[in-house]
Amino acid sequence: MKKMLLILAVIISLTACSQVKDEMAQNKNINANNIVEEITKHIKHYPSEKQYTFTYNNQRCYFEILVNDMPSFKEYEEDQTGSAFPINDAIFTTGKQKISFKIYPAGSEVLPENTDLKLTLSSYDQKDKNAGDITYMEYRIPKNEKKVTGNYTKNTFSAAGKAFYEGSFDINVEVPYTSQLPFEKAQDLRIMDKKKLEEKLVNEYNKVRDIYQGKDKDKVARLLFDKLKNQMVAEYASPEKVKAAWNEAGEILFKSDFEMLPVEKYQMRFFADGRLVALYTDGSDPKTRGDNALICNMKSGFGKGLFELKHLFYIPQGETEFRIY
């Protein structure tokens, strides 16, 4: 699965709308020509503009990270590696943030004793180029001390032997913005009839497939607006950065040759305390494990291979149709 640039990984968390008939019901005033200007109107700048990141190191495992019950990062390609990922797009206001994770074995049926995952929270201030990074805390999955022989002991993963392990911890951050989320007061979809919800959601995914395959620039702009706006606000983006983000999305979605794959072999997952729902691949294909079930087969342009579009759906209070974040 092709790895994307960090900004692109968030940008391509595109949005879609269920009320698709003759026109998009969501963000009707947005089009390909004004999306950059409309997003820029919402962005403010501050004396300090912190960007928060997690540095990770994993060993003998794959993993997923959620920030405030929103999908933030996943690693299903390398079972022993290290890098960093930003989390500002999932931080909506100052204060306590919940970090959740799930660990899976790599190359075996169960998690081995030497499974490890370390997460280190840091920030940098993009308004102060001379200031160094600030490290706040480090989290490591629980270990047990195991006596091997004599005075020699070693630390082993406390959940060794299990098919997966999940946990959570809290962090505290300070950001100068407060994001107004369109799904903040959405319905709790977990209490709906699961079969009916699934049927409705599959139908929605098929509508979205047609939109992207058709490469309608104005419809895509309407789909992308809410997600991209939140990301740019959280990154204190300049007008040039907003324009670059939209142009980069256009290079992939309008100028590449791709085929949308059928929505199949999926499982339904809930996020944001049940206010958001999405279809994810069931893991039977290692090339798409952990991906949203909306997959493009890229033939030329941006690159070749499989490429996911990350959609999250919600239903506002008092309504019956999906909207997208």
Coordinates of C-alpha atoms in Angstrom, one line a residue:
M1 CA 0.0 0.0 0.0
K2 CA 1.5 3.3 -1.1
K3 CA 2.5 5.5 1.9
M4 CA 1.5 9.2 1.5
L5 CA 3.0 12.4 2.6
L6 CA 1.7 13.5 6.0
I7 CA -0.3 16.3 4.7
L8 CA -1.8 14.1 2.0
A9 CA -2.7 11.4 4.4
V10 CA -5.1 13.9 6.0
I11 CA -6.2 15.7 2.9
I12 CA -7.4 12.5 1.3
S13 CA -9.6 11.8 4.2
L14 CA -12.2 13.1 1.8
T15 CA -15.9 13.6 2.6
A16 CA -19.1 12.6 0.8
C17 CA -22.8 13.2 1.1
S18 CA -25.7 10.8 1.1
Q19 CA -28.2 13.2 -0.2
V20 CA -26.8 13.0 -3.7
K21 CA -29.5 13.5 -6.4
D22 CA -29.1 16.3 -8.9
E23 CA -26.6 18.2 -6.7
M24 CA -24.7 17.8 -3.5
A25 CA -26.8 18.7 -0.4
Q26 CA -23.7 19.4 1.7
N27 CA -21.8 22.6 1.3
K28 CA -23.8 23.9 -1.6
N29 CA -22.0 27.2 -1.7
I30 CA -18.6 25.5 -2.2
N31 CA -17.0 24.8 -5.6
A32 CA -13.6 24.1 -7.0
N33 CA -13.0 27.8 -7.7
N34 CA -13.8 29.2 -4.2
I35 CA -12.8 26.3 -1.8
V36 CA -9.4 27.8 -1.0
E37 CA -10.8 31.3 -0.3
E38 CA -13.7 29.8 1.8
I39 CA -11.3 27.7 3.9
T40 CA -8.9 30.6 4.4
K41 CA -11.7 32.7 5.9
H42 CA -11.8 30.3 8.9
I43 CA -8.1 30.3 9.7
K44 CA -6.7 32.5 12.5
H45 CA -3.1 33.1 13.6
Y46 CA -1.7 33.4 17.1
P47 CA 1.5 34.4 18.9
S48 CA 2.2 30.7 19.5
E49 CA 1.2 28.0 17.0
K50 CA 2.0 24.6 18.4
Q51 CA 1.9 21.5 16.3
Y52 CA 1.7 18.2 18.3
T53 CA 3.2 15.0 17.1
F54 CA 3.7 11.4 18.3
T55 CA 7.0 9.7 17.6
Y56 CA 6.5 5.9 17.6
N57 CA 8.7 2.8 17.8
N58 CA 7.1 -0.6 17.3
Q59 CA 8.5 -4.1 17.5
R60 CA 7.0 -7.3 16.3
C61 CA 3.5 -5.8 15.9
Y62 CA 1.2 -3.7 13.8
F63 CA -1.0 -1.0 15.4
E64 CA -3.7 1.6 15.1
I65 CA -3.9 4.9 17.0
L66 CA -7.1 6.9 17.7
V67 CA -7.0 10.4 19.1
N68 CA -10.3 11.4 20.8
D69 CA -11.9 8.3 19.2
M70 CA -10.9 9.5 15.7
P71 CA -8.7 7.4 13.5
S72 CA -5.3 9.1 13.4
F73 CA -2.6 6.7 12.3
K74 CA -2.0 3.1 11.5
E75 CA 1.1 0.9 10.7
Y76 CA 0.3 -2.4 8.9
E77 CA 3.4 -2.5 6.7
E78 CA 6.4 -2.6 9.0
D79 CA 6.5 -4.7 12.1
Q80 CA 9.7 -3.0 13.4
T81 CA 10.1 0.7 12.6
G82 CA 9.8 4.2 13.9
S83 CA 8.6 7.6 12.6
A84 CA 6.3 10.4 13.7
F85 CA 2.7 11.5 12.8
P86 CA 0.8 14.8 13.6
I87 CA -2.3 14.8 15.7
N88 CA -3.5 18.5 15.6
D89 CA -6.3 17.6 13.2
A90 CA -7.9 15.4 15.9
I91 CA -7.4 18.0 18.7
F92 CA -10.4 20.2 18.7
T93 CA -9.8 22.3 21.8
T94 CA -7.4 22.8 24.8
G95 CA -7.4 20.2 27.5
K96 CA -7.5 16.5 28.1
Q97 CA -7.3 14.3 25.0
K98 CA -7.8 10.5 24.9
I99 CA -5.3 8.4 23.1
S100 CA -6.5 4.8 22.2
F101 CA -4.5 2.1 20.5
K102 CA -4.9 -1.5 19.3
I103 CA -1.9 -3.8 18.7
Y104 CA -1.9 -6.9 16.4
P105 CA 0.7 -9.6 15.9
A106 CA 2.9 -9.4 12.8
G107 CA 3.9 -12.7 11.2
S108 CA 2.3 -14.9 13.9
E109 CA -1.1 -15.8 15.3
V110 CA -0.5 -14.2 18.7
L111 CA 1.6 -11.4 20.2
P112 CA 5.1 -12.6 21.1
E113 CA 6.9 -11.8 24.4
N114 CA 9.1 -9.2 22.7
T115 CA 6.2 -7.1 21.4
D116 CA 6.8 -3.4 22.0
L117 CA 5.2 -0.1 21.2
K118 CA 6.5 3.3 22.5
L119 CA 4.7 6.6 21.9
T120 CA 6.4 9.9 22.7
L121 CA 4.4 13.2 22.6
S122 CA 6.2 16.3 21.4
S123 CA 5.4 19.7 20.0
Y124 CA 7.1 22.4 18.0
D125 CA 6.0 26.1 17.6
Q126 CA 5.9 27.0 13.9
K127 CA 5.9 30.7 14.9
D128 CA 9.3 30.3 16.6
K129 CA 11.7 28.7 14.2
N130 CA 14.6 29.0 16.7
A131 CA 12.8 27.1 19.5
G132 CA 13.5 23.4 19.9
D133 CA 10.9 20.6 20.2
I134 CA 9.3 20.1 23.5
T135 CA 8.8 16.6 24.8
Y136 CA 6.0 16.1 27.2
M137 CA 5.6 12.4 28.0
E138 CA 6.4 8.8 26.9
Y139 CA 4.0 5.9 26.9
R140 CA 5.1 2.3 26.6
I141 CA 2.9 -0.8 26.6
P142 CA 3.0 -2.8 29.9
K143 CA 5.8 -5.2 30.6
N144 CA 6.4 -8.0 33.2
E145 CA 9.8 -8.8 34.6
K146 CA 10.6 -12.4 33.8
K147 CA 13.4 -14.4 35.5
V148 CA 15.4 -16.3 32.9
T149 CA 18.2 -17.8 35.0
G150 CA 20.2 -16.9 38.1
N151 CA 20.3 -13.2 38.4
Y152 CA 19.3 -12.5 34.8
T153 CA 15.8 -11.2 34.2
K154 CA 14.1 -9.7 31.1
N155 CA 11.0 -7.6 30.4
T156 CA 8.3 -9.3 28.4
F157 CA 5.0 -7.9 27.1
S158 CA 2.3 -8.5 29.7
A159 CA -0.3 -9.5 27.0
A160 CA 2.0 -12.0 25.2
G161 CA 0.0 -14.9 23.7
K162 CA -3.1 -12.8 22.9
A163 CA -4.5 -12.3 19.5
F164 CA -4.6 -8.5 20.0
Y165 CA -4.2 -5.9 22.8
E166 CA -5.8 -2.6 23.3
G167 CA -5.4 0.2 25.7
S168 CA -5.6 4.0 26.2
F169 CA -4.1 6.9 28.1
D170 CA -4.7 10.6 28.4
I171 CA -2.6 13.6 27.4
N172 CA -3.1 17.3 28.1
V173 CA -2.4 19.9 25.4
E174 CA -2.9 23.6 24.8
V175 CA -4.2 25.0 21.5
P176 CA -5.4 28.5 20.8
Y177 CA -8.3 27.4 18.6
T178 CA -11.7 25.6 19.1
S179 CA -13.0 23.7 16.2
Q180 CA -16.7 23.7 15.5
L181 CA -17.4 20.1 14.5
P182 CA -20.4 19.4 12.2
F183 CA -20.9 16.0 13.9
E184 CA -20.7 17.4 17.5
K185 CA -24.4 16.9 18.1
A186 CA -25.0 14.1 15.7
Q187 CA -27.0 11.0 16.5
D188 CA -25.5 8.0 18.3
L189 CA -25.5 5.5 15.4
R190 CA -24.7 2.6 17.7
I191 CA -28.3 2.4 18.8
M192 CA -29.7 2.1 15.3
D193 CA -30.7 -1.3 13.8
K194 CA -27.3 -2.6 12.7
K195 CA -28.5 -4.3 9.5
K196 CA -30.5 -1.3 8.3
L197 CA -27.6 1.0 9.1
E198 CA -25.2 -1.2 7.2
E199 CA -27.4 -1.3 4.1
K200 CA -27.8 2.4 4.2
L201 CA -24.1 2.9 4.5
V202 CA -23.2 0.5 1.7
N203 CA -25.6 2.4 -0.5
E204 CA -23.8 5.6 0.5
Y205 CA -20.4 4.2 -0.4
N206 CA -21.6 3.2 -3.8
K207 CA -22.8 6.8 -4.4
V208 CA -19.4 8.1 -3.3
R209 CA -17.6 5.7 -5.7
D210 CA -19.6 7.2 -8.6
I211 CA -18.7 10.7 -7.6
Y212 CA -15.0 10.1 -7.5
Q213 CA -15.0 8.0 -10.7
G214 CA -16.8 10.9 -12.4
K215 CA -14.2 13.4 -11.3
D216 CA -16.6 16.2 -10.8
K217 CA -14.4 19.0 -9.4
D218 CA -17.2 21.0 -7.7
K219 CA -18.8 17.9 -6.0
V220 CA -15.4 16.8 -4.8
A221 CA -14.8 20.3 -3.4
R222 CA -18.0 20.1 -1.5
L223 CA -17.1 16.7 -0.2
L224 CA -13.7 17.8 1.0
F225 CA -14.5 21.1 2.5
D226 CA -15.4 20.3 6.1
K227 CA -12.4 17.9 6.6
L228 CA -9.9 20.1 4.9
K229 CA -11.1 23.2 6.7
N230 CA -10.6 21.5 10.1
Q231 CA -7.1 20.4 9.1
M232 CA -6.0 23.8 7.9
V233 CA -7.4 25.5 11.0
A234 CA -5.5 23.1 13.2
E235 CA -2.3 23.7 11.3
Y236 CA -2.7 27.5 11.2
A237 CA -2.2 27.2 7.5
S238 CA -1.3 30.1 5.2
P239 CA -3.4 30.8 2.1
E240 CA -0.5 29.3 0.1
K241 CA -0.6 26.1 2.1
V242 CA -4.4 25.8 1.6
K243 CA -4.0 26.3 -2.1
A244 CA -1.2 23.7 -2.2
A245 CA -3.3 21.2 -0.3
W246 CA -6.2 21.6 -2.7
N247 CA -3.9 21.4 -5.8
E248 CA -2.3 18.3 -4.4
A249 CA -5.7 16.6 -3.9
G250 CA -6.6 17.6 -7.5
E251 CA -3.4 16.0 -8.9
I252 CA -4.6 12.7 -7.5
L253 CA -8.3 12.9 -7.9
F254 CA -8.7 14.7 -11.2
K255 CA -5.5 14.0 -13.2
S256 CA -4.8 10.4 -12.3
D257 CA -6.2 7.3 -14.0
F258 CA -7.9 5.1 -11.4
E259 CA -10.7 2.6 -11.1
M260 CA -12.9 2.5 -8.0
L261 CA -13.1 -1.0 -6.6
P262 CA -16.3 -2.6 -5.4
V263 CA -17.2 -2.1 -1.7
E264 CA -16.9 -5.6 -0.4
K265 CA -15.3 -7.7 2.4
Y266 CA -15.8 -5.0 5.0
Q267 CA -16.7 -4.5 8.6
M268 CA -18.6 -1.5 10.1
R269 CA -16.8 0.6 12.7
F270 CA -17.9 3.4 14.9
F271 CA -15.9 6.5 16.0
A272 CA -16.4 9.7 18.0
D273 CA -18.5 7.9 20.6
G274 CA -20.9 6.5 18.0
R275 CA -21.5 9.7 16.2
L276 CA -19.4 8.6 13.2
V277 CA -19.5 5.4 11.2
A278 CA -17.4 3.9 8.4
L279 CA -16.8 0.7 6.5
Y280 CA -13.3 -0.8 6.9
T281 CA -11.8 -3.8 5.1
D282 CA -12.0 -7.0 7.0
G283 CA -8.3 -7.7 6.9
S284 CA -8.5 -10.7 4.6
D285 CA -6.3 -8.9 2.0
P286 CA -3.0 -7.8 3.6
K287 CA -2.6 -5.0 1.0
T288 CA -5.7 -3.2 2.3
R289 CA -5.6 -4.2 6.0
G290 CA -6.7 -1.4 8.2
D291 CA -8.0 0.7 5.3
N292 CA -11.3 2.3 4.7
A293 CA -13.4 0.1 2.3
L294 CA -13.4 2.7 -0.4
I295 CA -10.4 1.8 -2.5
C296 CA -9.0 3.2 -5.7
N297 CA -6.8 1.1 -8.1
M298 CA -4.4 3.8 -9.3
K299 CA -3.2 3.0 -12.8
S300 CA -1.2 6.2 -13.6
G301 CA -0.6 9.8 -12.6
F302 CA -0.1 9.9 -8.8
G303 CA 1.3 6.4 -8.9
K304 CA 0.3 2.8 -9.3
G305 CA -1.3 0.6 -6.7
L306 CA -4.1 0.7 -4.2
F307 CA -5.2 3.9 -2.6
E308 CA -7.8 4.4 0.1
L309 CA -10.2 7.3 0.6
K310 CA -11.0 7.8 4.3
H311 CA -14.7 8.7 4.8
L312 CA -16.6 9.1 8.1
F313 CA -20.4 9.4 8.0
Y314 CA -22.8 11.0 10.5
I315 CA -26.5 11.8 10.7
P316 CA -27.5 15.1 12.3
Q317 CA -30.1 15.2 15.0
G318 CA -33.6 15.4 13.6
E319 CA -32.5 14.1 10.1
T320 CA -32.4 10.7 8.4
E321 CA -29.7 11.1 5.8
F322 CA -26.0 10.8 6.1
R323 CA -23.6 13.6 5.9
I324 CA -19.8 13.3 5.8
Y325 CA -16.9 14.5 7.7

